[in-house]
Amino acid sequence: MPELPEVETIRRQLDALLVGRSVVGLRSTWSKSLTGRGVEPMDMLGRPVTGVWRRGKVLGLDLDGGVSLLVHLRMTGQLLLDPVDSDEASVEETSATRVVLDLDDGSRLVFNDHRKFGRMVVLPTAEVVADPLLARMGPEPLGPAFDVEALTVALRRHPGLRIKAALLDQGVVAGVGNIYADEALWQAGLHPERRCGALQRTGVVALHAGIVTVLSEGVARGGSTMRDYVDARGDRGGYLDVAAVYGRTGQPCRRCGTAVVKTTVGGRGTHFCPSCQRAPRKRRSTPA
Ligand SMILES: [Zn+2]
């Protein structure tokens, strides 16, 4: 599932190629993949793209005249730009292709989504901030407002929640998913089952640094590819080549050599080093 680094990688590529281009045609083969909210998808036609932004795992295109397109890639969504006059193999439309946007220079933006959970939503730009998902999103972890205090405040709202589950909550920190949550906790030396309320300030400082470090590295390496993720050019991400724990069950910890363990926290597969990330001490008053 694409997380912040994957969506940011796509954003940067599209920002460089889409701004100034206009949508001149659109096709949708699955009605739920492209919908309008207050406006119709056809209202995109003829409006130049003025900006490409990201909030958490959500990608946004602003079009001239107050219309925006939100893209939620969810599980298996891919957003591919088929460039005009490319010598490289062009983007093939497949049985997973749900939406195609034709652009005025002859290029195409292709939305593939095998599992069909992804969504493209066209709406007035003025209503983007009130989008239910965006409105409750926590701070942007690579933005200036994300400091130790912001993370402290966010964690305090969930004192009984396990730290891994808190990181996956988009209301705590925007854009972190399963891969980078495990990586950030390893960086910080925190066991994924620690409760937010039990973290000391040194733990929050380490966690803040861990989140920023792994997401920055993820962006630098073009994101992570387990199965489906590719960037707008169709290339896989390289972060998992350097991941510390994610997908490395049984392999030696890069810090201490102890075998990486996989467990389940909050229903999600969770990787950690049992030596670097010590389990919380059991308290009789706390339910397991
Ligand atoms: Zn270790």
JSON list of N, CA and C in Angstrom, two decimals, residues 1-2 10 14 27-30 32-34 59 69 71-82 89-101 108-120 227-235:
[
{"chain": "A", "resi": 1, "resn": "MET", "atom": "N", "xyz": [0.85, -1.20, 0.00]},
{"chain": "A", "resi": 1, "resn": "MET", "atom": "CA", "xyz": [0.00, 0.00, 0.00]},
{"chain": "A", "resi": 1, "resn": "MET", "atom": "C", "xyz": [0.88, 1.25, 0.00]},
{"chain": "A", "resi": 2, "resn": "PRO", "atom": "N", "xyz": [0.69, 2.11, -0.96]},
{"chain": "A", "resi": 2, "resn": "PRO", "atom": "CA", "xyz": [1.55, 3.31, -1.03]},
{"chain": "A", "resi": 2, "resn": "PRO", "atom": "C", "xyz": [1.43, 4.17, 0.23]},
{"chain": "A", "resi": 10, "resn": "ILE", "atom": "N", "xyz": [5.57, 10.09, -6.73]},
{"chain": "A", "resi": 10, "resn": "ILE", "atom": "CA", "xyz": [4.67, 10.32, -7.86]},
{"chain": "A", "resi": 10, "resn": "ILE", "atom": "C", "xyz": [4.38, 11.82, -7.99]},
{"chain": "A", "resi": 14, "resn": "LEU", "atom": "N", "xyz": [4.89, 14.06, -11.35]},
{"chain": "A", "resi": 14, "resn": "LEU", "atom": "CA", "xyz": [3.74, 14.68, -12.04]},
{"chain": "A", "resi": 14, "resn": "LEU", "atom": "C", "xyz": [3.85, 16.20, -12.02]},
{"chain": "A", "resi": 27, "resn": "ARG", "atom": "N", "xyz": [-11.77, 8.75, -19.82]},
{"chain": "A", "resi": 27, "resn": "ARG", "atom": "CA", "xyz": [-12.51, 7.49, -19.92]},
{"chain": "A", "resi": 27, "resn": "ARG", "atom": "C", "xyz": [-12.42, 6.79, -18.58]},
{"chain": "A", "resi": 28, "resn": "SER", "atom": "N", "xyz": [-13.50, 6.17, -18.18]},
{"chain": "A", "resi": 28, "resn": "SER", "atom": "CA", "xyz": [-13.51, 5.41, -16.93]},
{"chain": "A", "resi": 28, "resn": "SER", "atom": "C", "xyz": [-14.20, 4.09, -17.18]},
{"chain": "A", "resi": 29, "resn": "THR", "atom": "N", "xyz": [-13.56, 3.00, -16.77]},
{"chain": "A", "resi": 29, "resn": "THR", "atom": "CA", "xyz": [-14.14, 1.68, -17.02]},
{"chain": "A", "resi": 29, "resn": "THR", "atom": "C", "xyz": [-14.76, 1.08, -15.77]},
{"chain": "A", "resi": 30, "resn": "TRP", "atom": "N", "xyz": [-14.67, 1.81, -14.65]},
{"chain": "A", "resi": 30, "resn": "TRP", "atom": "CA", "xyz": [-15.24, 1.32, -13.39]},
{"chain": "A", "resi": 30, "resn": "TRP", "atom": "C", "xyz": [-15.81, 2.54, -12.70]},
{"chain": "A", "resi": 32, "resn": "LYS", "atom": "N", "xyz": [-16.90, 3.47, -9.87]},
{"chain": "A", "resi": 32, "resn": "LYS", "atom": "CA", "xyz": [-16.48, 3.97, -8.56]},
{"chain": "A", "resi": 32, "resn": "LYS", "atom": "C", "xyz": [-15.07, 4.56, -8.57]},
{"chain": "A", "resi": 33, "resn": "SER", "atom": "N", "xyz": [-14.30, 4.27, -9.61]},
{"chain": "A", "resi": 33, "resn": "SER", "atom": "CA", "xyz": [-12.92, 4.75, -9.63]},
{"chain": "A", "resi": 33, "resn": "SER", "atom": "C", "xyz": [-12.83, 6.25, -9.85]},
{"chain": "A", "resi": 34, "resn": "LEU", "atom": "N", "xyz": [-13.75, 6.83, -10.58]},
{"chain": "A", "resi": 34, "resn": "LEU", "atom": "CA", "xyz": [-13.73, 8.28, -10.87]},
{"chain": "A", "resi": 34, "resn": "LEU", "atom": "C", "xyz": [-15.13, 8.84, -10.63]},
{"chain": "A", "resi": 59, "resn": "LEU", "atom": "N", "xyz": [-2.98, 12.29, -3.03]},
{"chain": "A", "resi": 59, "resn": "LEU", "atom": "CA", "xyz": [-2.40, 13.15, -4.05]},
{"chain": "A", "resi": 59, "resn": "LEU", "atom": "C", "xyz": [-3.49, 14.10, -4.57]},
{"chain": "A", "resi": 69, "resn": "LEU", "atom": "N", "xyz": [-8.69, 17.51, -8.31]},
{"chain": "A", "resi": 69, "resn": "LEU", "atom": "CA", "xyz": [-8.82, 16.05, -8.41]},
{"chain": "A", "resi": 69, "resn": "LEU", "atom": "C", "xyz": [-8.02, 15.44, -7.27]},
{"chain": "A", "resi": 71, "resn": "VAL", "atom": "N", "xyz": [-6.61, 11.95, -5.53]},
{"chain": "A", "resi": 71, "resn": "VAL", "atom": "CA", "xyz": [-6.31, 10.57, -5.90]},
{"chain": "A", "resi": 71, "resn": "VAL", "atom": "C", "xyz": [-5.91, 9.79, -4.66]},
{"chain": "A", "resi": 72, "resn": "HIS", "atom": "N", "xyz": [-6.69, 8.76, -4.34]},
{"chain": "A", "resi": 72, "resn": "HIS", "atom": "CA", "xyz": [-6.38, 7.85, -3.25]},
{"chain": "A", "resi": 72, "resn": "HIS", "atom": "C", "xyz": [-5.95, 6.53, -3.89]},
{"chain": "A", "resi": 73, "resn": "LEU", "atom": "N", "xyz": [-4.69, 6.18, -3.77]},
{"chain": "A", "resi": 73, "resn": "LEU", "atom": "CA", "xyz": [-4.21, 4.96, -4.43]},
{"chain": "A", "resi": 73, "resn": "LEU", "atom": "C", "xyz": [-4.64, 3.70, -3.67]},
{"chain": "A", "resi": 74, "resn": "ARG", "atom": "N", "xyz": [-4.82, 3.85, -2.34]},
{"chain": "A", "resi": 74, "resn": "ARG", "atom": "CA", "xyz": [-5.22, 2.71, -1.51]},
{"chain": "A", "resi": 74, "resn": "ARG", "atom": "C", "xyz": [-4.33, 1.50, -1.71]},
{"chain": "A", "resi": 75, "resn": "MET", "atom": "N", "xyz": [-4.92, 0.31, -1.93]},
{"chain": "A", "resi": 75, "resn": "MET", "atom": "CA", "xyz": [-4.12, -0.93, -1.92]},
{"chain": "A", "resi": 75, "resn": "MET", "atom": "C", "xyz": [-3.22, -1.10, -3.14]},
{"chain": "A", "resi": 76, "resn": "THR", "atom": "N", "xyz": [-3.82, -1.03, -4.31]},
{"chain": "A", "resi": 76, "resn": "THR", "atom": "CA", "xyz": [-3.07, -1.43, -5.51]},
{"chain": "A", "resi": 76, "resn": "THR", "atom": "C", "xyz": [-3.08, -0.36, -6.61]},
{"chain": "A", "resi": 77, "resn": "GLY", "atom": "N", "xyz": [-3.47, 0.86, -6.26]},
{"chain": "A", "resi": 77, "resn": "GLY", "atom": "CA", "xyz": [-3.54, 1.90, -7.27]},
{"chain": "A", "resi": 77, "resn": "GLY", "atom": "C", "xyz": [-2.18, 2.29, -7.84]},
{"chain": "A", "resi": 78, "resn": "GLN", "atom": "N", "xyz": [-2.16, 2.52, -9.14]},
{"chain": "A", "resi": 78, "resn": "GLN", "atom": "CA", "xyz": [-0.95, 3.00, -9.82]},
{"chain": "A", "resi": 78, "resn": "GLN", "atom": "C", "xyz": [-1.36, 4.18, -10.68]},
{"chain": "A", "resi": 79, "resn": "LEU", "atom": "N", "xyz": [-0.54, 5.24, -10.65]},
{"chain": "A", "resi": 79, "resn": "LEU", "atom": "CA", "xyz": [-0.81, 6.40, -11.47]},
{"chain": "A", "resi": 79, "resn": "LEU", "atom": "C", "xyz": [0.39, 6.57, -12.41]},
{"chain": "A", "resi": 80, "resn": "LEU", "atom": "N", "xyz": [0.15, 6.33, -13.68]},
{"chain": "A", "resi": 80, "resn": "LEU", "atom": "CA", "xyz": [1.25, 6.30, -14.64]},
{"chain": "A", "resi": 80, "resn": "LEU", "atom": "C", "xyz": [1.07, 7.40, -15.67]},
{"chain": "A", "resi": 81, "resn": "LEU", "atom": "N", "xyz": [2.17, 8.10, -15.95]},
{"chain": "A", "resi": 81, "resn": "LEU", "atom": "CA", "xyz": [2.10, 9.11, -16.99]},
{"chain": "A", "resi": 81, "resn": "LEU", "atom": "C", "xyz": [2.79, 8.58, -18.23]},
{"chain": "A", "resi": 82, "resn": "ASP", "atom": "N", "xyz": [2.02, 8.44, -19.28]},
{"chain": "A", "resi": 82, "resn": "ASP", "atom": "CA", "xyz": [2.56, 7.98, -20.56]},
{"chain": "A", "resi": 82, "resn": "ASP", "atom": "C", "xyz": [2.99, 9.22, -21.34]},
{"chain": "A", "resi": 89, "resn": "ALA", "atom": "N", "xyz": [9.15, 2.27, -23.73]},
{"chain": "A", "resi": 89, "resn": "ALA", "atom": "CA", "xyz": [7.88, 1.57, -23.92]},
{"chain": "A", "resi": 89, "resn": "ALA", "atom": "C", "xyz": [6.75, 2.39, -23.31]},
{"chain": "A", "resi": 90, "resn": "SER", "atom": "N", "xyz": [5.69, 2.56, -24.03]},
{"chain": "A", "resi": 90, "resn": "SER", "atom": "CA", "xyz": [4.59, 3.37, -23.53]},
{"chain": "A", "resi": 90, "resn": "SER", "atom": "C", "xyz": [3.77, 2.57, -22.53]},
{"chain": "A", "resi": 91, "resn": "VAL", "atom": "N", "xyz": [2.95, 3.30, -21.75]},
{"chain": "A", "resi": 91, "resn": "VAL", "atom": "CA", "xyz": [2.11, 2.66, -20.74]},
{"chain": "A", "resi": 91, "resn": "VAL", "atom": "C", "xyz": [1.00, 1.87, -21.42]},
{"chain": "A", "resi": 92, "resn": "GLU", "atom": "N", "xyz": [0.96, 0.59, -21.13]},
{"chain": "A", "resi": 92, "resn": "GLU", "atom": "CA", "xyz": [-0.08, -0.26, -21.71]},
{"chain": "A", "resi": 92, "resn": "GLU", "atom": "C", "xyz": [-1.34, -0.16, -20.86]},
{"chain": "A", "resi": 93, "resn": "GLU", "atom": "N", "xyz": [-2.47, -0.03, -21.52]},
{"chain": "A", "resi": 93, "resn": "GLU", "atom": "CA", "xyz": [-3.72, -0.14, -20.78]},
{"chain": "A", "resi": 93, "resn": "GLU", "atom": "C", "xyz": [-4.02, -1.63, -20.61]},
{"chain": "A", "resi": 94, "resn": "THR", "atom": "N", "xyz": [-4.36, -2.03, -19.38]},
{"chain": "A", "resi": 94, "resn": "THR", "atom": "CA", "xyz": [-4.55, -3.44, -19.07]},
{"chain": "A", "resi": 94, "resn": "THR", "atom": "C", "xyz": [-5.96, -3.66, -18.51]},
{"chain": "A", "resi": 95, "resn": "SER", "atom": "N", "xyz": [-6.22, -4.89, -18.09]},
{"chain": "A", "resi": 95, "resn": "SER", "atom": "CA", "xyz": [-7.52, -5.18, -17.48]},
{"chain": "A", "resi": 95, "resn": "SER", "atom": "C", "xyz": [-7.67, -4.45, -16.14]},
{"chain": "A", "resi": 96, "resn": "ALA", "atom": "N", "xyz": [-6.54, -3.96, -15.58]},
{"chain": "A", "resi": 96, "resn": "ALA", "atom": "CA", "xyz": [-6.60, -3.22, -14.31]},
{"chain": "A", "resi": 96, "resn": "ALA", "atom": "C", "xyz": [-6.75, -1.72, -14.54]},
{"chain": "A", "resi": 97, "resn": "THR", "atom": "N", "xyz": [-6.76, -1.26, -15.79]},
{"chain": "A", "resi": 97, "resn": "THR", "atom": "CA", "xyz": [-6.90, 0.17, -16.07]},
{"chain": "A", "resi": 97, "resn": "THR", "atom": "C", "xyz": [-8.33, 0.62, -15.80]},
{"chain": "A", "resi": 98, "resn": "ARG", "atom": "N", "xyz": [-8.48, 1.58, -14.88]},
{"chain": "A", "resi": 98, "resn": "ARG", "atom": "CA", "xyz": [-9.81, 2.06, -14.50]},
{"chain": "A", "resi": 98, "resn": "ARG", "atom": "C", "xyz": [-10.13, 3.42, -15.10]},
{"chain": "A", "resi": 99, "resn": "VAL", "atom": "N", "xyz": [-9.11, 4.29, -15.20]},
{"chain": "A", "resi": 99, "resn": "VAL", "atom": "CA", "xyz": [-9.35, 5.65, -15.68]},
{"chain": "A", "resi": 99, "resn": "VAL", "atom": "C", "xyz": [-8.19, 6.06, -16.59]},
{"chain": "A", "resi": 100, "resn": "VAL", "atom": "N", "xyz": [-8.50, 6.73, -17.68]},
{"chain": "A", "resi": 100, "resn": "VAL", "atom": "CA", "xyz": [-7.47, 7.32, -18.53]},
{"chain": "A", "resi": 100, "resn": "VAL", "atom": "C", "xyz": [-7.82, 8.79, -18.76]},
{"chain": "A", "resi": 101, "resn": "LEU", "atom": "N", "xyz": [-6.88, 9.66, -18.46]},
{"chain": "A", "resi": 101, "resn": "LEU", "atom": "CA", "xyz": [-7.05, 11.09, -18.75]},
{"chain": "A", "resi": 101, "resn": "LEU", "atom": "C", "xyz": [-6.15, 11.44, -19.93]},
{"chain": "A", "resi": 108, "resn": "ARG", "atom": "N", "xyz": [-0.83, 10.80, -21.68]},
{"chain": "A", "resi": 108, "resn": "ARG", "atom": "CA", "xyz": [-1.98, 10.24, -20.99]},
{"chain": "A", "resi": 108, "resn": "ARG", "atom": "C", "xyz": [-1.63, 9.96, -19.54]},
{"chain": "A", "resi": 109, "resn": "LEU", "atom": "N", "xyz": [-2.58, 10.19, -18.66]},
{"chain": "A", "resi": 109, "resn": "LEU", "atom": "CA", "xyz": [-2.43, 9.81, -17.26]},
{"chain": "A", "resi": 109, "resn": "LEU", "atom": "C", "xyz": [-3.33, 8.59, -17.04]},
{"chain": "A", "resi": 110, "resn": "VAL", "atom": "N", "xyz": [-2.72, 7.46, -16.67]},
{"chain": "A", "resi": 110, "resn": "VAL", "atom": "CA", "xyz": [-3.43, 6.19, -16.60]},
{"chain": "A", "resi": 110, "resn": "VAL", "atom": "C", "xyz": [-3.51, 5.73, -15.14]},
{"chain": "A", "resi": 111, "resn": "PHE", "atom": "N", "xyz": [-4.72, 5.46, -14.68]},
{"chain": "A", "resi": 111, "resn": "PHE", "atom": "CA", "xyz": [-4.94, 4.97, -13.32]},
{"chain": "A", "resi": 111, "resn": "PHE", "atom": "C", "xyz": [-5.28, 3.49, -13.37]},
{"chain": "A", "resi": 112, "resn": "ASN", "atom": "N", "xyz": [-4.33, 2.67, -12.94]},
{"chain": "A", "resi": 112, "resn": "ASN", "atom": "CA", "xyz": [-4.55, 1.23, -12.85]},
{"chain": "A", "resi": 112, "resn": "ASN", "atom": "C", "xyz": [-4.86, 0.87, -11.41]},
{"chain": "A", "resi": 113, "resn": "ASP", "atom": "N", "xyz": [-5.77, -0.06, -11.21]},
{"chain": "A", "resi": 113, "resn": "ASP", "atom": "CA", "xyz": [-6.12, -0.43, -9.84]},
{"chain": "A", "resi": 113, "resn": "ASP", "atom": "C", "xyz": [-6.73, -1.82, -9.83]},
{"chain": "A", "resi": 114, "resn": "HIS", "atom": "N", "xyz": [-5.86, -2.81, -9.67]},
{"chain": "A", "resi": 114, "resn": "HIS", "atom": "CA", "xyz": [-6.27, -4.21, -9.71]},
{"chain": "A", "resi": 114, "resn": "HIS", "atom": "C", "xyz": [-7.40, -4.51, -8.72]},
{"chain": "A", "resi": 115, "resn": "ARG", "atom": "N", "xyz": [-7.25, -4.05, -7.46]},
{"chain": "A", "resi": 115, "resn": "ARG", "atom": "CA", "xyz": [-8.22, -4.41, -6.41]},
{"chain": "A", "resi": 115, "resn": "ARG", "atom": "C", "xyz": [-9.43, -3.47, -6.36]},
{"chain": "A", "resi": 116, "resn": "LYS", "atom": "N", "xyz": [-9.39, -2.35, -7.08]},
{"chain": "A", "resi": 116, "resn": "LYS", "atom": "CA", "xyz": [-10.52, -1.42, -7.19]},
{"chain": "A", "resi": 116, "resn": "LYS", "atom": "C", "xyz": [-10.86, -0.67, -5.90]},
{"chain": "A", "resi": 117, "resn": "PHE", "atom": "N", "xyz": [-9.93, -0.58, -4.95]},
{"chain": "A", "resi": 117, "resn": "PHE", "atom": "CA", "xyz": [-10.20, 0.20, -3.75]},
{"chain": "A", "resi": 117, "resn": "PHE", "atom": "C", "xyz": [-9.79, 1.66, -3.93]},
{"chain": "A", "resi": 118, "resn": "GLY", "atom": "N", "xyz": [-8.98, 1.95, -4.93]},
{"chain": "A", "resi": 118, "resn": "GLY", "atom": "CA", "xyz": [-8.51, 3.32, -5.16]},
{"chain": "A", "resi": 118, "resn": "GLY", "atom": "C", "xyz": [-9.64, 4.21, -5.64]},
{"chain": "A", "resi": 119, "resn": "ARG", "atom": "N", "xyz": [-9.46, 5.51, -5.45]},
{"chain": "A", "resi": 119, "resn": "ARG", "atom": "CA", "xyz": [-10.51, 6.46, -5.83]},
{"chain": "A", "resi": 119, "resn": "ARG", "atom": "C", "xyz": [-9.90, 7.72, -6.42]},
{"chain": "A", "resi": 120, "resn": "MET", "atom": "N", "xyz": [-10.54, 8.23, -7.49]},
{"chain": "A", "resi": 120, "resn": "MET", "atom": "CA", "xyz": [-10.27, 9.57, -8.00]},
{"chain": "A", "resi": 120, "resn": "MET", "atom": "C", "xyz": [-11.56, 10.36, -7.79]},
{"chain": "A", "resi": 227, "resn": "ARG", "atom": "N", "xyz": [4.77, -5.30, -3.94]},
{"chain": "A", "resi": 227, "resn": "ARG", "atom": "CA", "xyz": [4.16, -5.97, -5.10]},
{"chain": "A", "resi": 227, "resn": "ARG", "atom": "C", "xyz": [3.79, -4.97, -6.18]},
{"chain": "A", "resi": 228, "resn": "ASP", "atom": "N", "xyz": [2.81, -4.12, -5.88]},
{"chain": "A", "resi": 228, "resn": "ASP", "atom": "CA", "xyz": [2.16, -3.35, -6.93]},
{"chain": "A", "resi": 228, "resn": "ASP", "atom": "C", "xyz": [2.73, -1.96, -7.17]},
{"chain": "A", "resi": 229, "resn": "TYR", "atom": "N", "xyz": [3.38, -1.38, -6.14]},
{"chain": "A", "resi": 229, "resn": "TYR", "atom": "CA", "xyz": [3.72, 0.03, -6.30]},
{"chain": "A", "resi": 229, "resn": "TYR", "atom": "C", "xyz": [4.75, 0.26, -7.41]},
{"chain": "A", "resi": 230, "resn": "VAL", "atom": "N", "xyz": [4.43, 1.17, -8.30]},
{"chain": "A", "resi": 230, "resn": "VAL", "atom": "CA", "xyz": [5.41, 1.74, -9.22]},
{"chain": "A", "resi": 230, "resn": "VAL", "atom": "C", "xyz": [5.16, 3.23, -9.27]},
{"chain": "A", "resi": 231, "resn": "ASP", "atom": "N", "xyz": [6.19, 3.99, -9.62]},
{"chain": "A", "resi": 231, "resn": "ASP", "atom": "CA", "xyz": [6.02, 5.44, -9.70]},
{"chain": "A", "resi": 231, "resn": "ASP", "atom": "C", "xyz": [5.36, 5.82, -11.02]},
{"chain": "A", "resi": 232, "resn": "ALA", "atom": "N", "xyz": [5.28, 7.12, -11.30]},
{"chain": "A", "resi": 232, "resn": "ALA", "atom": "CA", "xyz": [4.55, 7.58, -12.49]},
{"chain": "A", "resi": 232, "resn": "ALA", "atom": "C", "xyz": [5.25, 7.17, -13.78]},
{"chain": "A", "resi": 233, "resn": "ARG", "atom": "N", "xyz": [6.51, 6.76, -13.68]},
{"chain": "A", "resi": 233, "resn": "ARG", "atom": "CA", "xyz": [7.22, 6.28, -14.86]},
{"chain": "A", "resi": 233, "resn": "ARG", "atom": "C", "xyz": [7.15, 4.77, -15.00]},
{"chain": "A", "resi": 234, "resn": "GLY", "atom": "N", "xyz": [6.53, 4.10, -13.99]},
{"chain": "A", "resi": 234, "resn": "GLY", "atom": "CA", "xyz": [6.46, 2.65, -14.02]},
{"chain": "A", "resi": 234, "resn": "GLY", "atom": "C", "xyz": [7.63, 1.97, -13.34]},
{"chain": "A", "resi": 235, "resn": "ASP", "atom": "N", "xyz": [8.48, 2.75, -12.64]},
{"chain": "A", "resi": 235, "resn": "ASP", "atom": "CA", "xyz": [9.66, 2.18, -11.96]},
{"chain": "A", "resi": 235, "resn": "ASP", "atom": "C", "xyz": [9.33, 1.79, -10.52]}
]
